[in-house]
GROMACS .gro file of C-alpha atoms in nm:
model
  336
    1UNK     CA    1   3.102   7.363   7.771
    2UNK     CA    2   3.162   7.694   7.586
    3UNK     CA    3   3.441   7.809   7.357
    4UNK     CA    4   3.521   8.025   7.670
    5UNK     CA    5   3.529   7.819   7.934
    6UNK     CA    6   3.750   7.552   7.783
    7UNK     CA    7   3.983   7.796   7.693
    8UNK     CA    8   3.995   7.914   8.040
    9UNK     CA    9   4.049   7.539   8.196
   10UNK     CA   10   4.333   7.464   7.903
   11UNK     CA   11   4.513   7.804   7.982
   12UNK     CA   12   4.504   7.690   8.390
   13UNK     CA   13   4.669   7.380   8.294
   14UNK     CA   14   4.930   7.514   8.090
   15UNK     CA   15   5.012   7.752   8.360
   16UNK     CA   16   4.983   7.479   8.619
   17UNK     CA   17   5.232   7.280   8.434
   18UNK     CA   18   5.527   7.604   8.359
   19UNK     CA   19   5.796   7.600   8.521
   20UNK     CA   20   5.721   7.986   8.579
   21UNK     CA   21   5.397   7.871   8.772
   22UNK     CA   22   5.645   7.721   9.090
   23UNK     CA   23   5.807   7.955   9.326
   24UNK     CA   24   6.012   8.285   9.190
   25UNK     CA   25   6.391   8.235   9.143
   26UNK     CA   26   6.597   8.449   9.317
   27UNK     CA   27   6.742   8.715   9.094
   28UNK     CA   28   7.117   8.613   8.959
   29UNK     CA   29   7.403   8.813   9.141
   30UNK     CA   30   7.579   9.085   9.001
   31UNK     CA   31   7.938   8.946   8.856
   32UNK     CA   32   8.213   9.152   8.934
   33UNK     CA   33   8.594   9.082   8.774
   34UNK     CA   34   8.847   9.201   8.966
   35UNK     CA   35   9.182   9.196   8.729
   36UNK     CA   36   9.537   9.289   8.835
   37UNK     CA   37   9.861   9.170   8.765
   38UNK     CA   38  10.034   9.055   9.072
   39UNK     CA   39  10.065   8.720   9.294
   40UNK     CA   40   9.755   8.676   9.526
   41UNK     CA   41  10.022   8.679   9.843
   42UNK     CA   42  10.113   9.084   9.769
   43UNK     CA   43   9.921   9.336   9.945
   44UNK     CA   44   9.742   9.417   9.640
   45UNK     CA   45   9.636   9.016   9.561
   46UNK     CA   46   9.523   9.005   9.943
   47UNK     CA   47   9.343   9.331   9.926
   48UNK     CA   48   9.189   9.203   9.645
   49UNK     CA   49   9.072   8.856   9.831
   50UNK     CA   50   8.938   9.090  10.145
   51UNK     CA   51   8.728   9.298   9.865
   52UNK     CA   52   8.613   8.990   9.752
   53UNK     CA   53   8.508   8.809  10.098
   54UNK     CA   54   8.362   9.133  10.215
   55UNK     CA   55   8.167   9.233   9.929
   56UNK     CA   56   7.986   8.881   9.911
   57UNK     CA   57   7.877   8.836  10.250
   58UNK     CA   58   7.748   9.234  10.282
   59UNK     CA   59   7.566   9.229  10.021
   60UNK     CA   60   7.420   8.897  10.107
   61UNK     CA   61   7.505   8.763   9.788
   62UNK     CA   62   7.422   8.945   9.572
   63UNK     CA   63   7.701   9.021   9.403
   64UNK     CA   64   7.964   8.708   9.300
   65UNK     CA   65   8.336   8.881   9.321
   66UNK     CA   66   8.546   8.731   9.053
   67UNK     CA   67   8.933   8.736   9.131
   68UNK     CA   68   9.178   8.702   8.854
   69UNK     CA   69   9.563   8.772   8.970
   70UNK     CA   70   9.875   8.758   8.782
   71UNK     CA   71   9.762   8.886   8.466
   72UNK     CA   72   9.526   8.598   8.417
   73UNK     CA   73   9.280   8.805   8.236
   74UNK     CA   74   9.466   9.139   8.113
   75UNK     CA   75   9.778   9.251   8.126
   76UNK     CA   76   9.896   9.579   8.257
   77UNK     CA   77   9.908   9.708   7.893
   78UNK     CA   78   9.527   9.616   7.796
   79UNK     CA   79   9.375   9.649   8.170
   80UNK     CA   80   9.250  10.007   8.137
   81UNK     CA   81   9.148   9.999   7.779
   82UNK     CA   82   8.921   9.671   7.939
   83UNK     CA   83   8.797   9.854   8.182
   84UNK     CA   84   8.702  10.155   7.998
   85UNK     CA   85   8.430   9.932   7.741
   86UNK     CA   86   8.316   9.738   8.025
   87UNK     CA   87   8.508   9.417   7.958
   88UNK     CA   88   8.630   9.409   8.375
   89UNK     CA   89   8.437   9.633   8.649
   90UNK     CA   90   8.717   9.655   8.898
   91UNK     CA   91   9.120   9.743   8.872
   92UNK     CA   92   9.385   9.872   9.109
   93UNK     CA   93   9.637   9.972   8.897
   94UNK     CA   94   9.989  10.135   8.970
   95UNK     CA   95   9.866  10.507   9.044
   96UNK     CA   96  10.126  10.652   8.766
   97UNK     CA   97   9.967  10.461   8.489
   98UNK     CA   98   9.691  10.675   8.504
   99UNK     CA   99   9.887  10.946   8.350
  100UNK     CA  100   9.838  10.688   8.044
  101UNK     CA  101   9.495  10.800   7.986
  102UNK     CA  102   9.598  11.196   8.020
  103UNK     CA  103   9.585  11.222   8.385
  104UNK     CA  104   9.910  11.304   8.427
  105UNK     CA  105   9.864  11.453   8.744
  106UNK     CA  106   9.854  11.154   8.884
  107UNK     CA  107  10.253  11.094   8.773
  108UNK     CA  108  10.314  11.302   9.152
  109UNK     CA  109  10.346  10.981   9.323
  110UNK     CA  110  10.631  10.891   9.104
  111UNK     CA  111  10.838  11.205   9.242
  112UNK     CA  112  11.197  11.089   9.429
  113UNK     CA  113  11.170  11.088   9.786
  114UNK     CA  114  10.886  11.314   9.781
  115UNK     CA  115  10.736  11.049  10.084
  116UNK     CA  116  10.924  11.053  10.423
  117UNK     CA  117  10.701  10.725  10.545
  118UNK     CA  118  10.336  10.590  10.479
  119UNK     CA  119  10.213  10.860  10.760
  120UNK     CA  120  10.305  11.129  10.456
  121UNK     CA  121  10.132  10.907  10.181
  122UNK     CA  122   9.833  10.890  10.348
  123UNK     CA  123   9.832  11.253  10.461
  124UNK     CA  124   9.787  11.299  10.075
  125UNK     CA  125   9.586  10.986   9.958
  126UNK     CA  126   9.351  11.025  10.273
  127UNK     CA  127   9.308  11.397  10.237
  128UNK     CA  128   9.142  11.662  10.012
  129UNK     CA  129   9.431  11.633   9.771
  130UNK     CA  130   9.395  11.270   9.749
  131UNK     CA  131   8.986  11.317   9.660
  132UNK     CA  132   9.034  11.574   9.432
  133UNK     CA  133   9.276  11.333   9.202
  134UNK     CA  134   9.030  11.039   9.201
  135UNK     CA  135   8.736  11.301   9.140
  136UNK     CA  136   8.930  11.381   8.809
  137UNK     CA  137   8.897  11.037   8.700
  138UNK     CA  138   8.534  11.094   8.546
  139UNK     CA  139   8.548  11.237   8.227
  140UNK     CA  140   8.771  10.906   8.190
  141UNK     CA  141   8.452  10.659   8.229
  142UNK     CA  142   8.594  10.592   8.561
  143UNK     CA  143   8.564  10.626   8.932
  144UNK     CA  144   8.816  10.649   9.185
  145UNK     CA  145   8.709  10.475   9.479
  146UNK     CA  146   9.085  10.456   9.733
  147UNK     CA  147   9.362  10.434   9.715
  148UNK     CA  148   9.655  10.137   9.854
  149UNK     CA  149  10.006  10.077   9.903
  150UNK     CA  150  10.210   9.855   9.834
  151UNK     CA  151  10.538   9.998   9.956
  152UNK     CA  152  10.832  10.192   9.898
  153UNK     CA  153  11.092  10.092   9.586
  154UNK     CA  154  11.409   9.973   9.601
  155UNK     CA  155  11.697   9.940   9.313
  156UNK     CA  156  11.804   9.605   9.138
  157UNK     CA  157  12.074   9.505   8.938
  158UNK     CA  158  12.294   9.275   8.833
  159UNK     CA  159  12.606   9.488   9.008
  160UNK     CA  160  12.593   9.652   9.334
  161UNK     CA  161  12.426   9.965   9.314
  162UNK     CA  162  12.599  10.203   9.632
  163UNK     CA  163  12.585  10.566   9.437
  164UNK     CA  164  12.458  10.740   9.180
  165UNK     CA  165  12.781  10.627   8.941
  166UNK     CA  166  12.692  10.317   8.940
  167UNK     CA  167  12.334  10.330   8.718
  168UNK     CA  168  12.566  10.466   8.461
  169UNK     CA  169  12.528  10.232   8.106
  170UNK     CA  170  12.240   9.991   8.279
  171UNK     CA  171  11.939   9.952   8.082
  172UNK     CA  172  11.638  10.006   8.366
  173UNK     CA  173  11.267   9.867   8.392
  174UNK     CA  174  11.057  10.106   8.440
  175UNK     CA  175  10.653  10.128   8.421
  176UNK     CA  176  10.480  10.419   8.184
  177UNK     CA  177  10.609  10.743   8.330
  178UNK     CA  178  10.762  11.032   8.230
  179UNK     CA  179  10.854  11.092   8.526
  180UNK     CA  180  11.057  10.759   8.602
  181UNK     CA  181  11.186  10.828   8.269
  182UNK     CA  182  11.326  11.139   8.409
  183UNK     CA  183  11.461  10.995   8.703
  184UNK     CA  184  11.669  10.695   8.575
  185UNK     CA  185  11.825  10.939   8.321
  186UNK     CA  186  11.938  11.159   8.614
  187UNK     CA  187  12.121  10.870   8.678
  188UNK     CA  188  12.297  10.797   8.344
  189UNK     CA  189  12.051  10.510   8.306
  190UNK     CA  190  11.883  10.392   8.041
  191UNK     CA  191  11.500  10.342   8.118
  192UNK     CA  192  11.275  10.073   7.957
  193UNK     CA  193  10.884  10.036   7.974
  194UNK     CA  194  10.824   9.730   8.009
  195UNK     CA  195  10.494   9.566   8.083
  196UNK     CA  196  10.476   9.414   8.452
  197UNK     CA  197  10.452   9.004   8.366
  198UNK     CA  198  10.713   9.037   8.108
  199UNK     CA  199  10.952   9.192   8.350
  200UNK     CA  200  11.146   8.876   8.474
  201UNK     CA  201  11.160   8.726   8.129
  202UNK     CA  202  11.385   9.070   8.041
  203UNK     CA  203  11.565   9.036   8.355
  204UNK     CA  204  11.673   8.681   8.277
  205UNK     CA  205  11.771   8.756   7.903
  206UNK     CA  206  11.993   9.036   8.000
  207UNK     CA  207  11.726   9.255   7.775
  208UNK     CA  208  11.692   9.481   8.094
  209UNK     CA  209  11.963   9.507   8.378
  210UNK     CA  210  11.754   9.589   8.715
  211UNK     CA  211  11.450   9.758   8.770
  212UNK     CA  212  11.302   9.921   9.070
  213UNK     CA  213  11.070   9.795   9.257
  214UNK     CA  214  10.858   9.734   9.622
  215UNK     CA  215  11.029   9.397   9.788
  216UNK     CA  216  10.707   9.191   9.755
  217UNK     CA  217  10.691   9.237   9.436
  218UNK     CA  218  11.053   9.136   9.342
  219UNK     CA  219  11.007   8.789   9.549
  220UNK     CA  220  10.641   8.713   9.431
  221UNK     CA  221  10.785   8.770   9.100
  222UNK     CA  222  11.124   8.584   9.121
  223UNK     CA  223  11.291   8.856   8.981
  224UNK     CA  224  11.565   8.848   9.285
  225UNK     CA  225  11.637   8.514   9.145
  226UNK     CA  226  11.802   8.698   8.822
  227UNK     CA  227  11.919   9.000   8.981
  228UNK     CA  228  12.242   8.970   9.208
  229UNK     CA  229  12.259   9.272   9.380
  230UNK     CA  230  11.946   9.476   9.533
  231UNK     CA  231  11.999   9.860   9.713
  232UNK     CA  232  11.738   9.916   9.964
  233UNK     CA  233  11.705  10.304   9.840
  234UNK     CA  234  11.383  10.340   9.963
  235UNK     CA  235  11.370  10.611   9.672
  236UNK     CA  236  10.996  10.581   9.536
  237UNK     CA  237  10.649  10.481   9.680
  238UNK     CA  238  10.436  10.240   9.486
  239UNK     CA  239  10.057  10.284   9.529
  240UNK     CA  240   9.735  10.183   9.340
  241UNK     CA  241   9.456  10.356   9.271
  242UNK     CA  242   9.114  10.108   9.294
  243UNK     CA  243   8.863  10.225   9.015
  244UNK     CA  244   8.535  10.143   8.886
  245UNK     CA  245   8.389  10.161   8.550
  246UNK     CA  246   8.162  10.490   8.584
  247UNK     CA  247   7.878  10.352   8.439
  248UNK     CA  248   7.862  10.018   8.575
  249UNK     CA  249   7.887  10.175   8.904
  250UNK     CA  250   7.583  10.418   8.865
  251UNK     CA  251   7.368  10.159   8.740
  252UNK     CA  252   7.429   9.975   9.090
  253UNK     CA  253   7.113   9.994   9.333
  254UNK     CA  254   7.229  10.252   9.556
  255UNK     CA  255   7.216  10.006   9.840
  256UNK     CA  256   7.447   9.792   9.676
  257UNK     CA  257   7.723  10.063   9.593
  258UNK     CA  258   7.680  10.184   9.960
  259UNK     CA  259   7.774   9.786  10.051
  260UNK     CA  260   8.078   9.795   9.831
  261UNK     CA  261   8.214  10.125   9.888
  262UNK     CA  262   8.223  10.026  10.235
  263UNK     CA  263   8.400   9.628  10.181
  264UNK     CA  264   8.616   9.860   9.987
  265UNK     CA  265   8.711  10.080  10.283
  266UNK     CA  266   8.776   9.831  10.500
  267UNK     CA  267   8.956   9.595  10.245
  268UNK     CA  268   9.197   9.903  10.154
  269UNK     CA  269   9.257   9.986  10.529
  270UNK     CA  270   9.346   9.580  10.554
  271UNK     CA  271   9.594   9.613  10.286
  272UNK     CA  272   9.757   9.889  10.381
  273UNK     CA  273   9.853   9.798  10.733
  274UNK     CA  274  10.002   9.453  10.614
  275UNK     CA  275  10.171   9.663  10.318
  276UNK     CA  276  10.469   9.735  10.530
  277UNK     CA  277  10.544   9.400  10.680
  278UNK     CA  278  10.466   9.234  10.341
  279UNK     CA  279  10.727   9.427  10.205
  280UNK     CA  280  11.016   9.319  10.516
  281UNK     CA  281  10.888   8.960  10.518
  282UNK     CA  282  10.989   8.955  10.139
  283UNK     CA  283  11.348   9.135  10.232
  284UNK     CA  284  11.383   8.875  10.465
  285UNK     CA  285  11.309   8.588  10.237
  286UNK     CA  286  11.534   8.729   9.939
  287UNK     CA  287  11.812   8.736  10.174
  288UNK     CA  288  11.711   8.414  10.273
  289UNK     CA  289  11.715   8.268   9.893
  290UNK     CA  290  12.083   8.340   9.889
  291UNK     CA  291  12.040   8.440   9.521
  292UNK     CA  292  12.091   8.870   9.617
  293UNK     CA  293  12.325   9.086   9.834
  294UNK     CA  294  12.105   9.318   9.979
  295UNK     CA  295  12.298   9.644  10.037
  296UNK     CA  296  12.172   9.937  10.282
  297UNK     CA  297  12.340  10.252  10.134
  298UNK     CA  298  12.474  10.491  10.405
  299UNK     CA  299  12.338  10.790  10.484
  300UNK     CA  300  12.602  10.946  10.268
  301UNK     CA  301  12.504  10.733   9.956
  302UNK     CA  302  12.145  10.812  10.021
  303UNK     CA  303  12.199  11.205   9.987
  304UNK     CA  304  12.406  11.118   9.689
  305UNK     CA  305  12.110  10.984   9.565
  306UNK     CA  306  11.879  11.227   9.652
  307UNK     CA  307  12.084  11.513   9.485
  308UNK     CA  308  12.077  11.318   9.194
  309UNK     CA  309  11.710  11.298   9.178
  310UNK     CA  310  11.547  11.569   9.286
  311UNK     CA  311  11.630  11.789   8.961
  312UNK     CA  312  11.341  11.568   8.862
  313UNK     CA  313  11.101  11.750   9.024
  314UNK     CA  314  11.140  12.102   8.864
  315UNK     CA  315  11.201  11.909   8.546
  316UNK     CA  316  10.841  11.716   8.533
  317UNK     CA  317  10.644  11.995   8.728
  318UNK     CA  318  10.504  12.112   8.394
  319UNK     CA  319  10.343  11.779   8.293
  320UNK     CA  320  10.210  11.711   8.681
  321UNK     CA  321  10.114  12.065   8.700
  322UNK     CA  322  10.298  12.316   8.941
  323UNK     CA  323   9.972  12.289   9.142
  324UNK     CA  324   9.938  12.001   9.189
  325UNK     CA  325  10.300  11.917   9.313
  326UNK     CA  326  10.258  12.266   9.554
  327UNK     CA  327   9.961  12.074   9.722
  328UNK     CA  328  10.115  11.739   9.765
  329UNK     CA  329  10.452  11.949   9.931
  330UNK     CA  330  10.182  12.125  10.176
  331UNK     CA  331  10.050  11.797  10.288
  332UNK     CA  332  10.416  11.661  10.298
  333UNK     CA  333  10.550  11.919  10.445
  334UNK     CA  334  10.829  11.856  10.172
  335UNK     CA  335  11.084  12.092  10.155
  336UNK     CA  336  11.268  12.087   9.804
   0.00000   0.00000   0.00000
């Protein structure tokens, strides 16, 4: 036998006997981590479950969804920073902590009663106006890909809270806004950023007095539990924005980002129609807990309010951009 053809034979066996020589394995599946910072029962934890269950099964697998609520993985202080090296692919953050990265036109949403109902968010988050602000995202690293509720805020505090007087002296929980800033010293309140999971802790110390908030949040969070009095004010929506890391998202096979741009639709649409009843249900099971008068201010106490507040709007319009604000009013058909 030649030098050849015993080479040949012993290179047949070898490849006879690799494990590459049996059938292909399927390709792994594309891992993507889904952070936030809430319970998995808010609209945002459930949206995030939908994303999860839709993505998988139309993309037949291949992609994995990886859920981590509650701040399991990053906080609300480190989540963006993460996102922006790579470190998580998917977050739906409170829409004014965008402003955080220099996208302060995003801080709009934060404006007092600038939103009649969710028929007026959405005429702005579904429109052109909406786009355009999640098109600005990109020279971020980022991709805005929808936007959810999760509802409209109410006040808390450890005293009843019927008119403007009585935020004088508290000491208020606020996310990263300048424009909440604004709006709690209209009040004669103190505001303090605070990160999200470290709110209740505050709360219970006495660090913070109240805080404003969507209902679901304040029950998933126990924070009604150390907070005696809550004012359904109705004063501020609370909305996320879902976004991407740019360039993990253009390296997807186009077939695959078609798949998930459309679990996304339909897991956003899910969310927000629960949104609203989430956010009674929790009303209904504070009140229930016997821990926190819930007080519906008058109409009277409500314009009170309102004429305390919206100063804010001429007072931030140069850091939103005049604009910006002009647009969102159009689609509103706010009046100020």
């Amino acid at each position: 036998m030649t030098f050849a053809r015993l080479a040949a034979r012993l290179l047949a066996m070898l490849l006879l006997l690799s494990p590459v020589a049996g059938p292909a394995r399927a390709a792994d599946p594309i891992v993507i981590k889904f952070s936030h910072i809430v319970a998995p029962d808010t609209p945002k934890g459930m949206t995030a479950d939908k994303f999860k269950q839709l993505a998988e099964a139309m993309t037949g697998g291949r992609v994995k969804v990886e859920v981590y609520p509650n701040s399991t993985l990053y906080k609300d202080g480190e989540e963006l920073a993460a996102l922006q090296r790579g470190d998580v692919q998917i977050l739906a953050p409170s829409i004014s902590r965008l402003a955080l990265l220099g996208a302060h036109e995003f801080e709009v949403f934060d404006l007092p009663f600038l939103f009649k109902d969710y028929d007026a968010v959405h005429r702005v988050t579904g429109g052109d106006v909406g786009q355009k602000l999640l098109a600005g995202l990109a020279p971020y690293g980022l991709e805005g890909i929808a936007f959810l509720d999760n509802g409209f805020k109410d006040m808390s505090a450890n005293r009843p809270l019927h008119g403007p007087a009585d935020y004088r002296g508290l000491k208020m929980r606020i996310q990263p806004s300048a424009v909440l800033e604004a709006e709690m010293k209209a009040l004669g309140a103190t505001p303090v950023t605070l990160s999200f999971s470290e709110t209740y802790k505050a709360l219970k110390a006495g660090t913070v007095d109240g805080t404003e908030n969507a209902p679901s949040n304040l029950f998933t969070q126990r924070m009604h539990e150390v907070q005696t009095n809550l004012s359904v004010t109705n004063h501020g929506y609370l909305g996320y924005a879902v976004i991407v890391n740019k360039a993990f998202w253009d390296k997807l096979p186009p077939d695959i980002r078609a798949a998930l741009e459309a679990a996304m639709q339909q897991a956003t649409a899910y969310g927000n129609e629960i949104a609203a009843k989430q956010n009674l249900d929790a009303l209904e099971k504070i009140r229930a807990a016997g821990t926190t008068v819930i007080y519906q201010p008058t109409p009277a106490e409500l314009e009170a309010l309102k004429t305390a507040l919206l100063p804010v709007h001429k007072e931030t319009a140069g850091r939103i951009g005049q604009a910006t604000i002009e647009a969102v009013y159009g689609a509103v058909g706010f009046q100020p």
